[in-house]
Coordinates of C-alpha atoms in Angstrom, one line a residue:
M1 CA 73.1 45.0 38.7
N2 CA 72.9 48.8 38.7
K3 CA 69.9 49.7 40.7
T4 CA 69.6 53.2 39.3
S5 CA 66.2 53.5 37.7
V6 CA 66.1 54.7 34.1
S7 CA 63.1 56.1 32.1
V8 CA 61.9 53.6 29.5
S9 CA 59.9 54.9 26.5
E10 CA 60.0 51.6 24.5
F11 CA 60.9 48.0 24.7
V12 CA 62.9 45.8 22.4
L13 CA 61.4 42.4 21.8
H14 CA 64.0 39.7 21.3
C15 CA 62.0 36.8 19.7
T16 CA 64.7 34.2 19.1
V17 CA 64.1 32.4 15.8
N18 CA 66.8 30.9 13.5
S19 CA 67.5 33.4 10.8
Q20 CA 67.2 30.7 8.1
K21 CA 63.7 29.9 9.4
K22 CA 62.4 33.5 9.7
S23 CA 60.9 33.7 6.2
Y24 CA 59.2 30.4 6.6
T25 CA 57.9 31.4 10.0
I26 CA 56.5 34.6 8.7
A27 CA 54.7 32.8 5.8
I28 CA 53.2 30.3 8.3
L29 CA 52.1 33.1 10.6
I30 CA 50.4 34.9 7.7
V31 CA 48.5 31.8 6.7
V32 CA 47.6 30.9 10.3
Y33 CA 46.3 34.5 10.8
L34 CA 44.2 34.5 7.6
V35 CA 42.7 31.1 8.4
T36 CA 41.9 32.2 11.9
L37 CA 40.2 35.4 10.7
F38 CA 38.2 33.6 8.1
G39 CA 37.1 30.6 10.3
N40 CA 36.2 32.6 13.4
T41 CA 34.4 35.4 11.5
L42 CA 32.4 32.8 9.6
V43 CA 31.4 31.1 12.9
I44 CA 30.3 34.4 14.4
L45 CA 28.3 35.5 11.3
V46 CA 26.5 32.1 11.0
I47 CA 25.5 32.0 14.7
V48 CA 24.4 35.7 14.8
M49 CA 22.4 35.4 11.5
N50 CA 20.6 32.1 12.4
P51 CA 18.1 32.4 15.3
Q52 CA 18.0 28.6 15.6
L53 CA 21.7 28.7 16.6
Q54 CA 21.2 31.2 19.4
K55 CA 21.2 28.6 22.1
P56 CA 23.6 28.5 25.1
M57 CA 26.1 26.0 23.5
F58 CA 26.3 28.1 20.3
V59 CA 26.5 31.4 22.1
T60 CA 29.5 30.2 24.0
I61 CA 31.1 29.0 20.7
A62 CA 30.5 32.5 19.2
A63 CA 32.1 34.0 22.4
L64 CA 35.1 31.7 22.0
A65 CA 35.4 32.8 18.4
V66 CA 35.4 36.5 19.4
I67 CA 38.1 35.9 22.0
D68 CA 40.2 34.0 19.4
L69 CA 39.9 36.8 16.9
L70 CA 40.9 39.4 19.4
G71 CA 43.8 37.3 20.8
S72 CA 45.2 36.5 17.3
T73 CA 45.0 40.1 16.2
N74 CA 46.7 41.2 19.4
I75 CA 49.6 38.8 18.9
I76 CA 50.2 37.6 15.3
P77 CA 50.6 41.0 13.4
Q78 CA 53.2 42.1 16.0
L79 CA 55.0 38.7 15.7
I80 CA 55.2 39.2 11.9
A81 CA 56.5 42.7 12.4
I82 CA 59.2 41.6 14.9
L83 CA 60.4 38.8 12.7
S84 CA 60.6 41.3 9.8
G85 CA 62.9 43.5 11.8
W86 CA 60.5 45.9 13.6
V87 CA 61.6 44.9 17.1
T88 CA 60.9 48.0 19.1
V89 CA 57.5 48.5 20.8
P90 CA 56.5 51.8 22.5
Y91 CA 55.8 51.7 26.2
G92 CA 52.0 52.4 25.9
P93 CA 51.2 49.8 23.1
C94 CA 53.3 47.2 25.1
L95 CA 51.2 47.7 28.2
L96 CA 48.0 47.6 26.1
Q97 CA 49.1 44.3 24.6
L98 CA 49.9 42.9 28.1
L99 CA 46.5 43.9 29.3
L100 CA 44.7 42.2 26.4
V101 CA 46.9 39.1 26.8
L102 CA 45.9 38.8 30.5
Y103 CA 42.2 39.6 30.0
L104 CA 41.7 37.3 27.0
A105 CA 43.6 34.3 28.5
E106 CA 41.6 34.6 31.7
A107 CA 38.2 35.1 29.9
E108 CA 38.9 32.1 27.7
S109 CA 39.9 30.0 30.7
Y110 CA 36.5 30.7 32.4
L111 CA 34.6 30.2 29.1
L112 CA 36.1 26.7 28.7
V113 CA 34.9 26.0 32.3
F114 CA 31.4 27.0 31.4
M115 CA 31.5 24.9 28.2
A116 CA 32.5 22.0 30.4
C117 CA 29.6 22.7 32.7
D118 CA 27.2 23.0 29.8
R119 CA 28.2 19.5 28.5
Y120 CA 28.1 18.1 32.0
V121 CA 24.5 19.2 32.4
A122 CA 23.6 18.1 28.9
V123 CA 24.9 14.6 29.5
L124 CA 24.1 13.9 33.1
H125 CA 20.9 16.0 33.5
P126 CA 19.4 16.2 30.0
L127 CA 15.8 16.6 31.2
R128 CA 16.7 19.5 33.4
Y129 CA 19.0 21.2 30.8
S130 CA 16.5 23.9 29.8
T131 CA 15.8 24.9 33.4
L132 CA 19.4 24.8 34.5
I133 CA 21.0 26.6 31.5
T134 CA 18.8 29.6 31.0
K135 CA 19.3 33.1 29.5
R136 CA 19.7 34.5 33.0
I137 CA 22.5 32.0 33.6
L138 CA 24.1 33.1 30.3
W139 CA 24.0 36.8 31.3
A140 CA 25.5 35.9 34.7
I141 CA 28.3 34.0 33.0
G142 CA 28.9 36.8 30.6
L143 CA 29.2 39.2 33.5
L144 CA 31.6 36.9 35.3
L145 CA 33.7 36.4 32.2
N146 CA 34.2 40.2 32.0
V147 CA 34.3 41.5 35.6
V148 CA 36.7 39.0 37.2
P149 CA 39.3 38.9 34.3
V150 CA 39.1 42.7 33.9
A151 CA 39.7 43.2 37.6
F152 CA 42.8 40.9 37.7
A153 CA 44.1 42.2 34.4
L154 CA 43.8 45.8 35.6
T155 CA 45.5 44.9 38.8
G156 CA 48.4 43.4 36.9
L157 CA 48.6 46.5 34.7
I158 CA 48.7 48.8 37.8
F159 CA 51.6 46.7 39.2
I160 CA 53.4 46.9 35.9
T161 CA 53.2 50.7 35.8
E162 CA 54.9 50.7 39.2
L163 CA 57.9 48.9 37.9
S164 CA 61.2 50.6 37.3
F165 CA 63.9 49.4 34.9
C166 CA 67.6 49.6 35.8
S167 CA 69.8 48.1 33.1
T168 CA 67.9 47.0 30.1
N169 CA 64.7 47.4 28.1
I170 CA 65.2 44.2 26.1
I171 CA 62.5 41.6 26.6
N172 CA 63.6 38.0 25.7
Y173 CA 60.1 37.1 24.5
C174 CA 57.9 37.4 21.4
F175 CA 55.3 39.8 22.8
C176 CA 54.7 41.9 25.9
D177 CA 53.4 39.9 28.9
Y178 CA 53.4 40.2 32.7
A179 CA 56.2 37.7 33.5
S180 CA 58.6 38.9 30.8
L181 CA 58.5 42.5 32.0
F182 CA 59.1 41.4 35.6
K183 CA 62.2 39.6 34.5
I184 CA 63.9 42.8 33.4
A185 CA 62.6 45.1 36.2
C186 CA 64.7 46.0 39.2
N187 CA 61.8 45.8 41.7
E188 CA 62.0 42.9 44.1
N189 CA 58.8 43.4 46.1
P190 CA 57.0 40.0 46.5
K191 CA 53.6 41.5 45.8
Y192 CA 54.5 41.6 42.1
F193 CA 54.9 37.8 42.1
D194 CA 51.9 37.2 44.3
I195 CA 49.5 38.6 41.7
L196 CA 51.2 36.4 39.0
S197 CA 50.8 33.4 41.3
A198 CA 47.2 34.2 42.0
I199 CA 46.4 34.6 38.3
S200 CA 48.1 31.3 37.5
F201 CA 46.2 29.5 40.2
L202 CA 42.7 31.0 39.6
F203 CA 42.8 31.1 35.8
G204 CA 45.2 28.2 35.1
F205 CA 45.4 25.4 37.6
C206 CA 41.8 25.6 39.0
P207 CA 39.9 25.8 35.7
L208 CA 42.1 23.0 34.2
A209 CA 41.5 20.7 37.2
F210 CA 37.7 21.5 37.1
I211 CA 37.5 20.8 33.4
L212 CA 39.4 17.5 33.6
L213 CA 37.3 16.3 36.6
S214 CA 34.0 17.3 34.8
Y215 CA 35.0 15.5 31.6
A216 CA 36.1 12.4 33.6
R217 CA 32.6 12.3 35.1
I218 CA 31.1 12.8 31.6
A219 CA 33.2 10.0 30.1
Y220 CA 32.1 7.7 33.0
A221 CA 28.5 8.5 32.3
A222 CA 28.9 8.1 28.5
L223 CA 30.2 4.6 28.9
K224 CA 26.9 3.7 30.7
I225 CA 24.8 4.8 27.7
S226 CA 23.1 1.8 26.2
S227 CA 22.8 3.2 22.7
S228 CA 26.1 2.9 20.7
D229 CA 25.2 6.0 18.7
G230 CA 24.5 8.0 21.8
R231 CA 27.7 6.8 23.5
K232 CA 29.8 7.5 20.4
K233 CA 28.3 11.0 20.0
T234 CA 28.9 11.9 23.6
L235 CA 32.5 10.6 23.6
N236 CA 33.1 12.4 20.3
T237 CA 32.0 15.7 21.8
L238 CA 34.1 15.0 24.9
T239 CA 37.2 14.4 22.8
T240 CA 36.5 17.5 20.8
H241 CA 36.5 19.7 23.9
L242 CA 39.5 18.0 25.5
L243 CA 41.5 18.6 22.2
V244 CA 40.9 22.4 22.5
V245 CA 41.9 22.4 26.2
G246 CA 44.9 20.3 25.4
L247 CA 46.1 22.5 22.5
T248 CA 46.1 25.5 24.8
N249 CA 47.6 23.9 27.9
I250 CA 50.0 21.1 26.8
P251 CA 52.7 23.3 25.3
L252 CA 52.7 25.5 28.5
L253 CA 52.6 22.4 30.7
I254 CA 55.6 20.9 28.9
Y255 CA 57.5 24.1 29.4
T256 CA 56.6 24.3 33.1
M257 CA 57.4 20.6 33.7
L258 CA 60.8 20.7 31.9
T259 CA 61.7 23.9 33.8
G260 CA 60.6 22.3 37.1
I261 CA 62.9 19.3 36.7
G262 CA 65.9 21.5 35.7
V263 CA 65.8 21.1 31.9
K264 CA 66.9 24.5 30.4
L265 CA 65.2 25.1 27.1
S266 CA 66.9 27.3 24.5
D267 CA 65.2 30.6 23.8
E268 CA 64.1 29.3 20.4
A269 CA 62.5 26.2 21.9
N270 CA 60.8 28.3 24.6
N271 CA 59.5 30.8 22.0
S272 CA 58.3 27.9 19.8
L273 CA 56.2 26.4 22.6
I274 CA 54.7 29.8 23.5
I275 CA 53.9 30.6 19.9
V276 CA 52.2 27.2 19.3
A277 CA 50.1 27.6 22.5
T278 CA 49.1 31.1 21.4
I279 CA 48.3 31.0 17.7
V280 CA 47.3 27.4 16.9
P281 CA 44.2 27.0 19.1
P282 CA 42.4 30.0 17.7
M283 CA 42.9 28.7 14.2
L284 CA 41.7 25.1 15.0
N285 CA 38.8 26.0 17.4
P286 CA 36.4 26.8 14.5
I287 CA 37.2 23.4 12.9
I288 CA 37.0 21.5 16.2
Y289 CA 34.0 23.2 17.8
S290 CA 32.0 24.5 14.9
F291 CA 32.6 22.9 11.5
R292 CA 32.2 19.4 12.9
N293 CA 28.8 20.4 14.3
K294 CA 25.9 19.4 11.9
E295 CA 23.8 22.5 12.7
I296 CA 26.6 25.0 12.1
R297 CA 27.8 23.1 9.0
S298 CA 24.3 23.1 7.6
S299 CA 24.0 26.9 8.3
I300 CA 27.3 27.6 6.6
Q301 CA 26.2 25.6 3.5
K302 CA 23.0 27.6 3.4
L303 CA 24.9 30.9 3.8
F304 CA 27.1 30.1 0.8
K305 CA 24.3 28.8 -1.4
S306 CA 22.3 32.0 -0.8
A307 CA 25.3 34.2 -1.5

């Protein structure tokens, strides 16, 4: 590879999708984006407008809806533009998208951890819930959800600005992200991969392991509940939360496992897994977390009746 650094003012995103499927993919992306906007905006409005819903569990649901709105808006419009032929992205907007991708993914990961903790306390220590999950705790969690992800995202961004590009500005990916830019850079300093490993461990493996262990403990406790209705309600909530976690992590885990055992995925299959993991959870989260909840559903019905 030619190691002479060249100035890069834009990147070309090569999002591999079968040309015969592009029109269908664009139509699906538009529908997914509109459903995501409607569902998450509705959830935020209902929780903000109803004082009775301004409790820790519902506040975290509203925070998740905000993250999903920002994440979808950061990714889907550009995906549609790329599949429509607008494949070049200026250097600045590419870095901004990368920063948002890092920050939102990290914030959502920690938010799901807090939601698992909230359910853990609600099921295993119901009488102490109001003393353990307080407004002060919510403010502390909110600070944690912003400070730590922002610090790591900015560190990643600083490292990216240090990169030089020698032979190409073509990214074989559907949007700008940390790993895809490193693949085309000519820098070989291990520190650039150390930050990626740290982010993957702190915001990927650790939160997922904690969530699974927490829900395993909740499931064990739920099976001991004497009331069939109480047991069913707890397990239903547990399944709901695990579904959201699974939608986000399973496609990425499949990709990692297949790559680890030497199975080389086509660019189209790789992009499909990444797109599913990125755009489907924000669309389904309002349905899974919110519309199945009686209090939120009742508030939505009242909102439409009063309109």
